[in-house]
């Protein structure tokens, strides 16, 4: 049987094996998809062993998305552009890399009734996750994309690559900004569990807030968004399902139905508390 896996660290609680099993069930395909623990030092060797054992495709998550770029012999345009790979496909003796995060984010936003076209978007963060989101927003026709990061130079470098209508704003200067249509948290700050320090002025209520993380990691930002009276708040669980559907289609040539899987993984996450 062809084998599939998600690589990352930590990976034990990944929902991806369940998501791919649910997709496979829609087509009567038994999917051998596992979560494989690999850190930055062990990833290359672990991936090689996986390929030898019949690995045909893989997802890659924290902290390996940029390392995966280097291990690929070919890259899709979107993976090259955002410097990040979350999907690997075995083609003969080589790995081809793709990035399905951006399209996954846009599909999940659409599910929530949010079309980024014409919106004024604030993006918090300038790491790998933020890069994929930033390109997706420009592709979707955002009117303005303001990139802010704790380390300002990283935000400036990203805005430079993106070009207009992307620009940067210092984190401390965000309180002078008018209200945004959409505020997206792409920082990994929530993983530490600390309270999120809301950076916008009290009157600048955002229409919608979205955290690329889910579960506990998304709670500090979403709690701060609620306190700021944001009109809609969403975590990134739906993006996880949508990027997985895109990966599944690349591997199996068929597009799974995501609606029932969103409900399943939400129930699984809620059961974890
Ligand atoms: P990812 O792949 O999740 O994007 P990353 O590339 O390590 O991971 O990027 C993490 C992002 O979260 C960065 O924008 C980082 O800011 P710095 O560039 O200043 O490091 C941001 N980040 C991490 N912890 C943070 C915190 N406590 N407060 C604000 N931003 C934080």
Short mmCIF file of C-alpha atoms and ligand atoms in Angstrom, two decimals:
data_model
loop_
_atom_site.label_atom_id
_atom_site.label_comp_id
_atom_site.label_asym_id
_atom_site.label_seq_id
_atom_site.Cartn_x
_atom_site.Cartn_y
_atom_site.Cartn_z
CA UNK A 1 0.00 0.00 0.00
CA UNK A 2 1.15 3.52 -0.72
CA UNK A 3 2.08 5.37 2.42
CA UNK A 4 1.39 8.93 3.48
CA UNK A 5 2.39 10.86 6.58
CA UNK A 6 2.63 14.20 8.31
CA UNK A 7 6.04 15.21 9.66
CA UNK A 8 6.55 17.74 12.43
CA UNK A 9 7.47 18.32 16.05
CA UNK A 10 5.41 18.01 18.18
CA UNK A 11 3.14 15.80 16.07
CA UNK A 12 1.45 13.29 18.40
CA UNK A 13 -1.82 15.27 18.56
CA UNK A 14 -2.05 15.99 14.84
CA UNK A 15 -5.57 15.67 13.43
CA UNK A 16 -4.25 15.10 9.90
CA UNK A 17 -4.34 11.24 10.04
CA UNK A 18 -8.04 11.41 10.99
CA UNK A 19 -8.79 13.99 8.29
CA UNK A 20 -7.12 11.94 5.54
CA UNK A 21 -8.80 8.74 6.73
CA UNK A 22 -12.18 10.53 6.54
CA UNK A 23 -11.43 11.79 3.03
CA UNK A 24 -10.30 8.34 1.94
CA UNK A 25 -13.51 6.77 3.28
CA UNK A 26 -15.52 8.98 0.89
CA UNK A 27 -13.89 7.13 -2.04
CA UNK A 28 -13.51 3.70 -0.46
CA UNK A 29 -9.74 4.18 -0.27
CA UNK A 30 -8.01 2.81 2.84
CA UNK A 31 -5.37 5.44 3.58
CA UNK A 32 -2.13 4.57 5.35
CA UNK A 33 -1.41 8.04 6.76
CA UNK A 34 0.67 8.40 9.92
CA UNK A 35 2.05 11.15 12.11
CA UNK A 36 5.85 10.92 12.18
CA UNK A 37 7.85 12.92 14.71
CA UNK A 38 10.83 14.70 13.14
CA UNK A 39 12.77 17.76 14.21
CA UNK A 40 14.95 19.93 12.00
CA UNK A 41 18.02 17.72 12.56
CA UNK A 42 16.30 14.43 11.77
CA UNK A 43 13.83 15.44 9.05
CA UNK A 44 15.97 14.71 5.97
CA UNK A 45 16.94 11.20 7.10
CA UNK A 46 13.41 10.39 8.32
CA UNK A 47 11.92 11.49 5.01
CA UNK A 48 14.43 9.40 3.08
CA UNK A 49 13.58 6.30 5.12
CA UNK A 50 9.88 7.01 4.57
CA UNK A 51 10.40 7.13 0.78
CA UNK A 52 12.28 3.81 0.91
CA UNK A 53 9.35 2.27 2.80
CA UNK A 54 6.81 3.24 0.15
CA UNK A 55 6.12 6.86 1.09
CA UNK A 56 4.25 8.51 -1.80
CA UNK A 57 3.18 11.75 -0.20
CA UNK A 58 3.62 13.78 2.96
CA UNK A 59 2.45 16.85 4.76
CA UNK A 60 4.95 18.96 6.60
CA UNK A 61 4.17 21.18 9.56
CA UNK A 62 6.00 23.15 12.24
CA UNK A 63 8.96 23.58 12.33
CA UNK A 64 9.80 21.98 8.96
CA UNK A 65 8.01 23.94 6.23
CA UNK A 66 11.05 25.93 5.19
CA UNK A 67 13.44 22.96 5.51
CA UNK A 68 11.17 20.99 3.18
CA UNK A 69 11.81 23.53 0.40
CA UNK A 70 15.48 22.53 0.33
CA UNK A 71 14.68 18.80 0.23
CA UNK A 72 12.49 19.12 -2.87
CA UNK A 73 13.81 18.55 -6.39
CA UNK A 74 10.91 20.52 -7.87
CA UNK A 75 8.62 23.21 -6.47
CA UNK A 76 5.22 24.51 -7.51
CA UNK A 77 5.11 28.23 -8.28
CA UNK A 78 3.14 28.94 -5.12
CA UNK A 79 5.61 27.01 -2.92
CA UNK A 80 8.57 28.81 -4.46
CA UNK A 81 6.92 32.18 -4.03
CA UNK A 82 6.12 31.81 -0.35
CA UNK A 83 9.30 29.85 0.47
CA UNK A 84 7.31 27.17 2.25
CA UNK A 85 6.28 23.57 1.51
CA UNK A 86 3.47 21.76 3.35
CA UNK A 87 2.82 19.04 0.74
CA UNK A 88 5.32 16.57 -0.75
CA UNK A 89 4.61 14.29 -3.71
CA UNK A 90 6.89 11.43 -4.67
CA UNK A 91 7.57 11.54 -8.41
CA UNK A 92 9.83 8.64 -9.32
CA UNK A 93 12.96 9.08 -7.24
CA UNK A 94 12.35 12.70 -6.33
CA UNK A 95 10.18 14.87 -4.13
CA UNK A 96 8.03 17.63 -5.58
CA UNK A 97 6.90 20.33 -3.14
CA UNK A 98 3.71 22.35 -3.02
CA UNK A 99 2.10 24.79 -0.59
CA UNK A 100 -1.63 24.37 -0.04
CA UNK A 101 -1.86 26.65 3.02
CA UNK A 102 -2.80 29.83 1.16
CA UNK A 103 -5.61 28.27 -0.83
CA UNK A 104 -6.75 26.42 2.31
CA UNK A 105 -7.01 29.73 4.15
CA UNK A 106 -9.01 31.39 1.36
CA UNK A 107 -11.38 28.43 1.11
CA UNK A 108 -12.00 28.47 4.85
CA UNK A 109 -12.61 32.22 4.83
CA UNK A 110 -15.11 31.70 2.00
CA UNK A 111 -16.82 29.04 4.11
CA UNK A 112 -17.26 31.73 6.76
CA UNK A 113 -18.65 34.13 4.15
CA UNK A 114 -15.47 36.22 3.92
CA UNK A 115 -14.16 37.20 0.48
CA UNK A 116 -10.81 38.99 0.78
CA UNK A 117 -11.36 40.97 -2.43
CA UNK A 118 -11.42 44.67 -1.63
CA UNK A 119 -10.75 44.16 2.08
CA UNK A 120 -8.31 46.07 4.27
CA UNK A 121 -6.40 43.28 6.02
CA UNK A 122 -4.01 43.37 8.98
CA UNK A 123 -1.57 40.45 9.14
CA UNK A 124 0.19 39.85 12.46
CA UNK A 125 3.44 37.92 11.97
CA UNK A 126 6.01 37.51 9.22
CA UNK A 127 7.11 33.86 9.53
CA UNK A 128 6.35 30.94 7.23
CA UNK A 129 2.63 30.82 8.01
CA UNK A 130 2.30 34.57 7.51
CA UNK A 131 4.06 34.40 4.14
CA UNK A 132 1.60 31.86 2.75
CA UNK A 133 -1.33 33.93 4.06
CA UNK A 134 0.10 37.18 2.69
CA UNK A 135 0.42 35.88 -0.88
CA UNK A 136 -3.07 34.40 -0.68
CA UNK A 137 -4.54 37.78 0.31
CA UNK A 138 -2.82 39.55 -2.56
CA UNK A 139 -3.96 36.84 -5.00
CA UNK A 140 -7.50 37.24 -3.67
CA UNK A 141 -7.48 40.98 -4.39
CA UNK A 142 -7.20 42.51 -0.91
CA UNK A 143 -7.34 46.32 -1.18
CA UNK A 144 -4.62 46.82 1.42
CA UNK A 145 -2.43 44.41 3.40
CA UNK A 146 -0.67 45.80 6.46
CA UNK A 147 2.03 43.45 7.77
CA UNK A 148 3.17 43.83 11.38
CA UNK A 149 5.71 41.76 13.23
CA UNK A 150 7.45 41.76 16.60
CA UNK A 151 10.74 41.89 14.66
CA UNK A 152 10.03 44.81 12.32
CA UNK A 153 12.79 43.96 9.83
CA UNK A 154 11.09 40.65 9.01
CA UNK A 155 7.80 42.42 8.24
CA UNK A 156 9.65 44.94 6.07
CA UNK A 157 11.38 42.16 4.14
CA UNK A 158 8.04 40.41 3.54
CA UNK A 159 6.25 43.61 2.44
CA UNK A 160 9.15 44.32 0.09
CA UNK A 161 8.74 40.93 -1.61
CA UNK A 162 4.96 41.33 -1.76
CA UNK A 163 4.95 44.87 -3.13
CA UNK A 164 1.86 47.15 -3.10
CA UNK A 165 -0.82 47.03 -1.79
CA UNK A 166 1.21 45.43 1.03
CA UNK A 167 2.99 47.70 3.48
CA UNK A 168 4.26 47.52 7.03
CA UNK A 169 3.31 49.26 10.22
CA UNK A 170 5.26 49.11 13.49
CA UNK A 171 3.45 47.00 16.11
CA UNK A 172 3.38 49.97 18.52
CA UNK A 173 1.88 52.24 15.84
CA UNK A 174 -1.13 49.97 15.20
CA UNK A 175 -3.17 51.91 17.76
CA UNK A 176 -3.18 54.83 15.31
CA UNK A 177 -4.69 52.71 12.51
CA UNK A 178 -8.32 52.95 11.42
CA UNK A 179 -10.47 49.81 11.72
CA UNK A 180 -9.55 46.81 9.56
CA UNK A 181 -12.02 44.56 7.77
CA UNK A 182 -10.03 41.49 8.75
CA UNK A 183 -7.29 40.90 11.34
CA UNK A 184 -5.31 37.67 10.92
CA UNK A 185 -3.01 36.28 13.58
CA UNK A 186 -0.16 34.35 11.95
CA UNK A 187 2.21 34.56 14.92
CA UNK A 188 3.05 31.51 16.98
CA UNK A 189 2.65 33.56 20.19
CA UNK A 190 -0.47 31.62 21.26
CA UNK A 191 1.50 28.39 21.67
CA UNK A 192 3.09 29.83 24.81
CA UNK A 193 -0.41 30.34 26.25
CA UNK A 194 0.22 33.95 27.37
CA UNK A 195 -2.55 36.56 27.08
CA UNK A 196 -2.59 38.37 23.74
CA UNK A 197 -1.91 42.08 24.03
CA UNK A 198 -4.52 43.63 21.69
CA UNK A 199 -2.62 46.24 19.61
CA UNK A 200 -5.48 48.24 18.02
CA UNK A 201 -7.29 51.31 19.38
CA UNK A 202 -10.48 50.73 21.37
CA UNK A 203 -12.70 52.33 18.72
CA UNK A 204 -11.10 50.52 15.75
CA UNK A 205 -13.32 47.45 15.96
CA UNK A 206 -12.40 44.88 13.30
CA UNK A 207 -15.18 43.23 11.32
CA UNK A 208 -13.59 39.78 11.52
CA UNK A 209 -10.63 38.13 13.23
CA UNK A 210 -8.97 34.86 12.20
CA UNK A 211 -6.21 32.89 13.92
CA UNK A 212 -4.26 30.47 11.75
CA UNK A 213 -3.83 28.27 14.85
CA UNK A 214 -6.56 26.22 16.47
CA UNK A 215 -7.22 24.65 19.85
CA UNK A 216 -5.45 26.16 22.83
CA UNK A 217 -2.98 28.08 20.67
CA UNK A 218 -5.78 30.17 19.14
CA UNK A 219 -7.48 31.03 22.42
CA UNK A 220 -5.44 34.08 23.56
CA UNK A 221 -5.92 35.96 20.25
CA UNK A 222 -9.58 35.03 19.89
CA UNK A 223 -10.27 36.03 23.51
CA UNK A 224 -8.64 39.41 22.86
CA UNK A 225 -10.66 39.80 19.64
CA UNK A 226 -13.86 39.06 21.55
CA UNK A 227 -12.94 41.64 24.21
CA UNK A 228 -12.34 44.14 21.37
CA UNK A 229 -15.91 43.45 20.14
CA UNK A 230 -14.85 41.95 16.80
CA UNK A 231 -17.99 40.98 14.95
CA UNK A 232 -16.77 37.52 13.87
CA UNK A 233 -13.99 35.26 15.18
CA UNK A 234 -12.62 32.06 13.66
CA UNK A 235 -9.76 29.70 14.44
CA UNK A 236 -7.68 27.89 11.81
CA UNK A 237 -9.18 24.43 12.17
CA UNK A 238 -11.12 24.91 8.94
CA UNK A 239 -7.93 25.94 7.17
CA UNK A 240 -6.33 22.67 8.33
CA UNK A 241 -9.16 20.69 6.72
CA UNK A 242 -9.13 22.74 3.51
CA UNK A 243 -5.36 22.56 3.00
CA UNK A 244 -5.60 18.80 3.64
CA UNK A 245 -8.30 18.48 0.94
CA UNK A 246 -6.00 20.22 -1.51
CA UNK A 247 -3.12 17.85 -0.60
CA UNK A 248 -5.44 14.85 -0.88
CA UNK A 249 -6.45 15.90 -4.39
CA UNK A 250 -2.81 16.25 -5.43
CA UNK A 251 -2.06 12.71 -4.23
CA UNK A 252 -5.22 10.84 -5.21
CA UNK A 253 -6.60 12.86 -8.11
CA UNK A 254 -10.04 13.27 -6.54
CA UNK A 255 -11.46 16.13 -4.51
CA UNK A 256 -13.01 15.17 -1.16
CA UNK A 257 -16.12 16.76 0.32
CA UNK A 258 -14.94 18.89 3.25
CA UNK A 259 -18.21 19.89 4.96
CA UNK A 260 -18.74 16.64 6.95
CA UNK A 261 -15.05 16.52 7.87
CA UNK A 262 -15.16 20.05 9.31
CA UNK A 263 -17.86 18.85 11.68
CA UNK A 264 -15.95 15.70 12.62
CA UNK A 265 -12.68 17.44 13.47
CA UNK A 266 -14.48 20.21 15.38
CA UNK A 267 -16.13 17.54 17.52
CA UNK A 268 -12.75 15.82 18.06
CA UNK A 269 -11.14 19.10 19.11
CA UNK A 270 -14.01 19.97 21.45
CA UNK A 271 -13.71 16.53 23.06
CA UNK A 272 -10.08 17.27 23.87
CA UNK A 273 -11.12 20.40 25.77
P1 LIG B 1 5.47 29.84 11.51
O1 LIG B 1 5.91 28.78 10.56
O2 LIG B 1 4.38 29.41 12.46
O3 LIG B 1 5.15 31.13 10.85
P2 LIG B 1 7.92 31.10 12.36
O4 LIG B 1 8.41 31.19 10.96
O5 LIG B 1 8.87 30.71 13.45
O6 LIG B 1 6.73 30.06 12.49
O7 LIG B 1 7.25 32.51 12.73
C1 LIG B 1 6.68 32.77 13.98
C2 LIG B 1 6.03 34.15 13.96
O8 LIG B 1 5.41 34.41 15.22
C3 LIG B 1 7.01 35.29 13.74
O9 LIG B 1 6.36 36.34 13.06
C4 LIG B 1 7.35 35.68 15.18
O10 LIG B 1 7.84 36.99 15.33
P3 LIG B 1 9.43 37.29 15.19
O11 LIG B 1 9.74 37.33 13.72
O12 LIG B 1 9.63 38.57 15.88
O13 LIG B 1 10.13 36.13 15.88
C5 LIG B 1 5.99 35.58 15.79
N1 LIG B 1 6.01 35.42 17.24
C6 LIG B 1 6.43 34.35 17.95
N2 LIG B 1 6.26 34.56 19.28
C7 LIG B 1 5.71 35.80 19.40
C8 LIG B 1 5.29 36.59 20.51
N3 LIG B 1 5.40 36.15 21.77
N4 LIG B 1 4.76 37.81 20.26
C9 LIG B 1 4.63 38.27 18.99
N5 LIG B 1 5.02 37.57 17.90
C10 LIG B 1 5.55 36.35 18.10
#
